[in-house]
Amino acid sequence: MTTQVRIRPVTGDDATAVAALRRAVYGYKILSPAAAHHMITVFSPAERFLALVAEVDGQLVGWGSAGLNTWTAEAGQSDISVYVHPDFRKQGIGSMLADRLHQHLTEVGATAVRTFAQPDGLEFARNRGYDGTRQMHYSGVETANLPPQPPTPEDITLVTMDQLDPRQVFLADSAASLDEPSDVPMNAADYDEWLDEIWTAPGLDKSLSVAAMVGDEVVSYTAVEVDGDRAWSGSTGTIPAYRGRGLAKLVKSVALRRCALAGITSAYTSNDDENGPMLAINNWLGYQRVQTELGLMRTL
């Protein structure tokens, strides 16, 4: 490797460059500079979160982060993310980031680590002991081309999230996430951590996010994150007692229309390959697949 690379901890001042790098690598994911700043600076101490960046001649060209998964009750679970700008690959930058992060995870007591990789990153991951566990499909839709909005059931009231108390949304999110396809159960959600990392995140647009209500209870919801004229479905869920009624399809349909009225032209989402109901909903809404990432795992 002849390129002079500097690896250092990330700071809030890197947020704009981090958002630009992420868009260069993942054109189908949404991260505004404000949301990047929040991601860099707001996290639970229990995560033992470490984020690094790689610079070449002052240009930020690589990102790496790792931390313990505090959303599951299974001890020792962790996550890692490493990506490098396409123009600076095959120079050892990803390896430098991955080596430091794996060392960090070992030091903080992680025993298993998970990541997602694009197909062209599979060899890199396998060379470091990762093996496949699942597939995550990413898709996008133009908000000008949506099917007719489904009717709203008589017992359902639709509201935007800016009209709700955050705990109402937290309770629905916690219930809907319990059986979400994953290698580890999402069964240890903490309200204060959820409030800091999700509800107050600047990328979340509560005026575009939609909830279906029965009385004061959120029974279905979709959370919309925004960056300019692009949107991301951060989370969509229905509590178990109200599934099978088309409510997720309804709230997503309403939210996408609100996005269109707000000048957002493209919306993106992701779904686990095993999440047949949500894949069917997104197919009905007109989403077209743009990428499939591979879920990978290794032990430490």
Tab-separated table of C-alpha atoms in Angstrom:
chain	number	residue	atom	x	y	z
A	1	MET	CA	0.000	0.000	0.000
A	2	THR	CA	1.552	3.309	-1.073
A	3	THR	CA	-1.252	5.672	-0.088
A	4	GLN	CA	-0.656	7.510	3.193
A	5	VAL	CA	-3.717	6.806	5.316
A	6	ARG	CA	-4.647	8.373	8.634
A	7	ILE	CA	-7.057	6.485	10.907
A	8	ARG	CA	-8.567	8.548	13.726
A	9	PRO	CA	-11.682	8.746	15.900
A	10	VAL	CA	-14.617	10.486	14.266
A	11	THR	CA	-15.861	13.838	15.601
A	12	GLY	CA	-19.061	15.782	15.137
A	13	ASP	CA	-17.217	18.078	12.727
A	14	ASP	CA	-16.959	15.123	10.306
A	15	ALA	CA	-20.735	14.806	9.931
A	16	THR	CA	-21.067	16.400	6.481
A	17	ALA	CA	-18.177	14.370	5.070
A	18	VAL	CA	-19.525	11.162	6.637
A	19	ALA	CA	-22.949	11.751	5.070
A	20	ALA	CA	-21.344	12.353	1.666
A	21	LEU	CA	-19.208	9.212	1.957
A	22	ARG	CA	-22.201	7.100	2.916
A	23	ARG	CA	-24.166	8.375	-0.067
A	24	ALA	CA	-21.244	7.572	-2.389
A	25	VAL	CA	-21.170	3.993	-1.096
A	26	TYR	CA	-24.872	3.424	-0.411
A	27	GLY	CA	-26.940	5.516	-2.805
A	28	TYR	CA	-30.061	3.750	-1.550
A	29	LYS	CA	-29.612	4.718	2.120
A	30	ILE	CA	-30.531	8.058	3.677
A	31	LEU	CA	-28.315	9.980	6.092
A	32	SER	CA	-28.408	13.767	6.287
A	33	PRO	CA	-25.464	15.689	7.770
A	34	ALA	CA	-27.610	16.450	10.829
A	35	ALA	CA	-28.493	12.773	11.226
A	36	ALA	CA	-24.822	11.844	10.803
A	37	HIS	CA	-23.882	14.266	13.579
A	38	HIS	CA	-26.508	12.673	15.822
A	39	MET	CA	-25.241	9.165	15.007
A	40	ILE	CA	-21.674	10.214	15.854
A	41	THR	CA	-22.448	12.020	19.094
A	42	VAL	CA	-25.511	10.320	20.641
A	43	PHE	CA	-25.301	6.735	21.901
A	44	SER	CA	-25.658	4.767	25.102
A	45	PRO	CA	-22.469	4.331	27.175
A	46	ALA	CA	-23.387	0.638	27.464
A	47	GLU	CA	-22.829	0.224	23.713
A	48	ARG	CA	-19.092	0.946	24.107
A	49	PHE	CA	-19.443	2.490	20.669
A	50	LEU	CA	-16.284	3.292	18.714
A	51	ALA	CA	-16.353	5.097	15.364
A	52	LEU	CA	-13.279	5.725	13.221
A	53	VAL	CA	-12.654	7.489	9.928
A	54	ALA	CA	-9.897	7.092	7.370
A	55	GLU	CA	-8.366	10.109	5.640
A	56	VAL	CA	-6.170	10.371	2.569
A	57	ASP	CA	-4.640	13.803	1.985
A	58	GLY	CA	-7.281	15.329	4.222
A	59	GLN	CA	-10.180	13.663	2.388
A	60	LEU	CA	-12.447	11.396	4.408
A	61	VAL	CA	-12.552	8.135	2.446
A	62	GLY	CA	-13.467	5.430	4.959
A	63	TRP	CA	-15.763	4.760	7.922
A	64	GLY	CA	-15.692	2.093	10.595
A	65	SER	CA	-17.845	1.671	13.688
A	66	ALA	CA	-18.504	-1.059	16.203
A	67	GLY	CA	-20.302	-1.521	19.481
A	68	LEU	CA	-22.286	-3.861	21.667
A	69	ASN	CA	-25.919	-4.522	20.768
A	70	THR	CA	-27.882	-3.179	23.741
A	71	TRP	CA	-31.280	-3.871	22.150
A	72	THR	CA	-31.081	-7.594	22.866
A	73	ALA	CA	-30.924	-9.456	26.167
A	74	GLU	CA	-28.333	-11.873	24.745
A	75	ALA	CA	-24.976	-10.933	26.224
A	76	GLY	CA	-21.921	-10.398	24.041
A	77	GLN	CA	-23.751	-9.538	20.827
A	78	SER	CA	-22.212	-6.757	18.753
A	79	ASP	CA	-22.268	-5.040	15.363
A	80	ILE	CA	-19.624	-3.656	13.049
A	81	SER	CA	-19.773	-1.468	9.949
A	82	VAL	CA	-16.880	-0.769	7.580
A	83	TYR	CA	-17.032	0.934	4.210
A	84	VAL	CA	-14.596	2.728	1.925
A	85	HIS	CA	-15.168	5.132	-0.953
A	86	PRO	CA	-15.122	3.212	-4.274
A	87	ASP	CA	-12.144	5.266	-5.531
A	88	PHE	CA	-9.975	4.228	-2.571
A	89	ARG	CA	-10.575	0.495	-2.285
A	90	LYS	CA	-7.959	-2.256	-2.582
A	91	GLN	CA	-5.447	-0.120	-0.662
A	92	GLY	CA	-5.764	-1.748	2.759
A	93	ILE	CA	-7.982	0.947	4.275
A	94	GLY	CA	-10.855	-1.383	5.086
A	95	SER	CA	-8.451	-3.848	6.679
A	96	MET	CA	-6.960	-1.180	8.919
A	97	LEU	CA	-10.399	-0.135	10.118
A	98	ALA	CA	-11.648	-3.698	10.603
A	99	ASP	CA	-8.570	-4.771	12.575
A	100	ARG	CA	-8.899	-1.898	15.037
A	101	LEU	CA	-12.612	-2.436	15.486
A	102	HIS	CA	-12.334	-6.183	16.043
A	103	GLN	CA	-9.707	-5.510	18.699
A	104	HIS	CA	-12.041	-2.999	20.351
A	105	LEU	CA	-14.951	-5.453	20.382
A	106	THR	CA	-12.791	-8.126	21.961
A	107	GLU	CA	-11.684	-5.672	24.651
A	108	VAL	CA	-15.274	-4.719	25.571
A	109	GLY	CA	-16.448	-8.329	25.893
A	110	ALA	CA	-18.152	-9.046	22.576
A	111	THR	CA	-18.415	-12.726	21.669
A	112	ALA	CA	-20.321	-12.516	18.372
A	113	VAL	CA	-20.319	-9.763	15.776
A	114	ARG	CA	-22.688	-9.103	12.895
A	115	THR	CA	-22.440	-6.965	9.810
A	116	PHE	CA	-24.003	-6.416	6.407
A	117	ALA	CA	-22.029	-6.342	3.171
A	118	GLN	CA	-22.704	-5.560	-0.436
A	119	PRO	CA	-21.967	-8.480	-2.777
A	120	ASP	CA	-18.600	-7.027	-3.792
A	121	GLY	CA	-17.580	-6.910	-0.128
A	122	LEU	CA	-18.324	-10.569	0.559
A	123	GLU	CA	-14.782	-11.801	-0.087
A	124	PHE	CA	-13.378	-9.138	2.253
A	125	ALA	CA	-15.731	-10.278	5.010
A	126	ARG	CA	-15.160	-14.001	4.490
A	127	ASN	CA	-11.416	-13.476	4.671
A	128	ARG	CA	-12.022	-12.174	8.187
A	129	GLY	CA	-14.080	-15.147	9.328
A	130	TYR	CA	-17.601	-13.989	8.495
A	131	ASP	CA	-20.230	-16.311	7.106
A	132	GLY	CA	-23.712	-15.715	5.735
A	133	THR	CA	-26.835	-15.738	7.862
A	134	ARG	CA	-29.465	-13.764	5.924
A	135	GLN	CA	-30.279	-11.351	3.084
A	136	MET	CA	-31.508	-7.763	3.329
A	137	HIS	CA	-33.256	-6.360	0.275
A	138	TYR	CA	-33.217	-2.619	-0.469
A	139	SER	CA	-35.743	-1.033	-2.780
A	140	GLY	CA	-36.954	2.364	-3.898
A	141	VAL	CA	-40.087	3.988	-5.289
A	142	GLU	CA	-40.858	7.286	-6.976
A	143	THR	CA	-43.513	9.057	-4.926
A	144	ALA	CA	-45.231	10.343	-8.078
A	145	ASN	CA	-46.169	6.746	-8.992
A	146	LEU	CA	-48.197	5.224	-6.177
A	147	PRO	CA	-51.217	2.899	-6.234
A	148	PRO	CA	-54.580	4.127	-4.866
A	149	GLN	CA	-54.622	4.634	-1.112
A	150	PRO	CA	-56.419	1.840	0.760
A	151	PRO	CA	-59.565	2.776	2.706
A	152	THR	CA	-59.226	3.529	6.411
A	153	PRO	CA	-61.185	1.104	8.653
A	154	GLU	CA	-63.928	2.710	10.711
A	155	ASP	CA	-62.238	1.957	14.035
A	156	ILE	CA	-58.893	3.447	12.935
A	157	THR	CA	-57.763	7.060	13.213
A	158	LEU	CA	-54.697	8.194	11.282
A	159	VAL	CA	-52.382	10.773	12.813
A	160	THR	CA	-48.869	12.046	12.215
A	161	MET	CA	-46.262	11.289	14.861
A	162	ASP	CA	-45.808	14.937	15.769
A	163	GLN	CA	-49.246	14.670	17.424
A	164	LEU	CA	-48.200	11.801	19.701
A	165	ASP	CA	-46.431	11.335	22.971
A	166	PRO	CA	-43.180	9.436	22.289
A	167	ARG	CA	-44.061	6.704	24.783
A	168	GLN	CA	-47.105	5.788	22.683
A	169	VAL	CA	-44.824	5.140	19.721
A	170	PHE	CA	-42.217	3.371	21.856
A	171	LEU	CA	-44.760	0.863	23.150
A	172	ALA	CA	-45.879	0.019	19.612
A	173	ASP	CA	-42.319	-0.150	18.311
A	174	SER	CA	-41.275	-2.476	21.135
A	175	ALA	CA	-44.234	-4.820	20.597
A	176	ALA	CA	-43.888	-4.909	16.808
A	177	SER	CA	-40.122	-5.537	16.905
A	178	LEU	CA	-40.212	-8.632	19.119
A	179	ASP	CA	-40.670	-11.027	16.200
A	180	GLU	CA	-38.879	-9.028	13.532
A	181	PRO	CA	-36.566	-11.331	11.522
A	182	SER	CA	-33.104	-11.136	13.048
A	183	ASP	CA	-30.248	-13.282	14.306
A	184	VAL	CA	-30.885	-12.029	17.835
A	185	PRO	CA	-34.201	-11.071	19.480
A	186	MET	CA	-34.883	-7.358	19.922
A	187	ASN	CA	-36.165	-7.845	23.440
A	188	ALA	CA	-34.305	-5.324	25.566
A	189	ALA	CA	-35.506	-1.937	24.314
A	190	ASP	CA	-34.862	0.843	26.829
A	191	TYR	CA	-37.156	3.867	26.648
A	192	ASP	CA	-34.524	6.494	27.432
A	193	GLU	CA	-32.092	5.013	24.921
A	194	TRP	CA	-34.848	4.800	22.293
A	195	LEU	CA	-35.801	8.397	23.020
A	196	ASP	CA	-32.234	9.649	22.588
A	197	GLU	CA	-31.226	7.579	19.576
A	198	ILE	CA	-34.472	7.354	17.588
A	199	TRP	CA	-37.176	9.796	18.642
A	200	THR	CA	-34.925	12.848	18.900
A	201	ALA	CA	-32.828	11.976	15.831
A	202	PRO	CA	-32.939	14.973	13.465
A	203	GLY	CA	-33.438	12.761	10.422
A	204	LEU	CA	-36.825	11.572	11.711
A	205	ASP	CA	-39.590	13.735	10.243
A	206	LYS	CA	-42.527	13.297	12.600
A	207	SER	CA	-44.814	15.363	10.355
A	208	LEU	CA	-44.398	12.749	7.595
A	209	SER	CA	-44.397	9.685	9.868
A	210	VAL	CA	-47.868	8.177	10.263
A	211	ALA	CA	-49.561	6.105	12.965
A	212	ALA	CA	-52.845	4.193	13.009
A	213	MET	CA	-54.652	4.625	16.325
A	214	VAL	CA	-57.358	2.763	18.202
A	215	GLY	CA	-58.254	5.153	20.974
A	216	ASP	CA	-54.963	6.267	22.514
A	217	GLU	CA	-53.045	3.165	21.388
A	218	VAL	CA	-50.712	3.116	18.394
A	219	VAL	CA	-51.492	-0.146	16.606
A	220	SER	CA	-49.488	0.426	13.418
A	221	TYR	CA	-46.915	3.005	12.350
A	222	THR	CA	-44.282	3.985	9.833
A	223	ALA	CA	-41.350	6.254	10.669
A	224	VAL	CA	-39.968	8.451	7.874
A	225	GLU	CA	-36.424	9.807	7.781
A	226	VAL	CA	-35.575	12.558	5.322
A	227	ASP	CA	-32.545	13.969	3.543
A	228	GLY	CA	-33.456	16.656	1.016
A	229	ASP	CA	-35.725	15.180	-1.659
A	230	ARG	CA	-35.199	11.577	-0.518
A	231	ALA	CA	-36.930	9.621	2.250
A	232	TRP	CA	-36.243	6.403	4.134
A	233	SER	CA	-38.660	4.102	5.932
A	234	GLY	CA	-36.816	3.860	9.223
A	235	SER	CA	-39.303	1.419	10.703
A	236	THR	CA	-42.768	0.099	9.927
A	237	GLY	CA	-44.662	-2.191	12.260
A	238	THR	CA	-48.025	-3.392	13.494
A	239	ILE	CA	-48.640	-4.781	16.966
A	240	PRO	CA	-49.569	-8.483	16.847
A	241	ALA	CA	-53.250	-8.087	17.777
A	242	TYR	CA	-53.913	-5.882	14.733
A	243	ARG	CA	-51.986	-7.709	12.043
A	244	GLY	CA	-53.676	-9.027	8.926
A	245	ARG	CA	-55.866	-5.939	8.476
A	246	GLY	CA	-53.695	-4.072	5.965
A	247	LEU	CA	-52.703	-1.342	8.436
A	248	ALA	CA	-49.009	-1.303	7.545
A	249	LYS	CA	-49.945	-0.911	3.896
A	250	LEU	CA	-52.274	1.937	4.851
A	251	VAL	CA	-49.837	3.934	6.973
A	252	LYS	CA	-47.044	3.557	4.427
A	253	SER	CA	-49.365	4.629	1.628
A	254	VAL	CA	-50.422	7.734	3.562
A	255	ALA	CA	-46.853	8.584	4.532
A	256	LEU	CA	-45.585	8.298	0.948
A	257	ARG	CA	-48.291	10.667	-0.209
A	258	ARG	CA	-47.322	13.142	2.471
A	259	CYS	CA	-43.731	12.811	1.266
A	260	ALA	CA	-44.782	13.612	-2.294
A	261	LEU	CA	-46.646	16.726	-1.141
A	262	ALA	CA	-43.524	17.789	0.776
A	263	GLY	CA	-41.401	17.670	-2.388
A	264	ILE	CA	-39.774	14.314	-1.745
A	265	THR	CA	-39.417	12.458	-5.025
A	266	SER	CA	-37.794	9.147	-4.021
A	267	ALA	CA	-38.312	6.852	-1.043
A	268	TYR	CA	-36.263	3.841	0.007
A	269	THR	CA	-36.709	0.956	2.410
A	270	SER	CA	-35.173	-2.369	3.410
A	271	ASN	CA	-36.653	-5.743	4.269
A	272	ASP	CA	-35.242	-9.000	5.511
A	273	ASP	CA	-35.677	-11.818	3.005
A	274	GLU	CA	-37.772	-13.694	5.576
A	275	ASN	CA	-40.203	-10.807	6.092
A	276	GLY	CA	-42.707	-11.913	3.469
A	277	PRO	CA	-45.595	-9.648	4.594
A	278	MET	CA	-43.564	-6.429	4.346
A	279	LEU	CA	-41.988	-7.492	1.064
A	280	ALA	CA	-45.498	-7.999	-0.319
A	281	ILE	CA	-46.617	-4.579	0.941
A	282	ASN	CA	-43.662	-2.828	-0.630
A	283	ASN	CA	-44.156	-4.684	-3.903
A	284	TRP	CA	-47.776	-3.482	-3.909
A	285	LEU	CA	-46.622	0.094	-3.269
A	286	GLY	CA	-44.379	-0.095	-6.325
A	287	TYR	CA	-40.961	-0.413	-4.702
A	288	GLN	CA	-38.283	-1.785	-7.033
A	289	ARG	CA	-35.266	-3.645	-5.687
A	290	VAL	CA	-31.985	-1.766	-6.037
A	291	GLN	CA	-29.602	-3.884	-3.940
A	292	THR	CA	-29.368	-6.948	-1.751
A	293	GLU	CA	-26.925	-6.926	1.134
A	294	LEU	CA	-25.693	-10.043	2.862
A	295	GLY	CA	-26.074	-10.424	6.606
A	296	LEU	CA	-22.905	-11.961	8.016
A	297	MET	CA	-21.681	-13.144	11.414
A	298	ARG	CA	-18.505	-14.340	13.112
A	299	THR	CA	-17.495	-15.231	16.637
A	300	LEU	CA	-14.725	-13.478	18.527
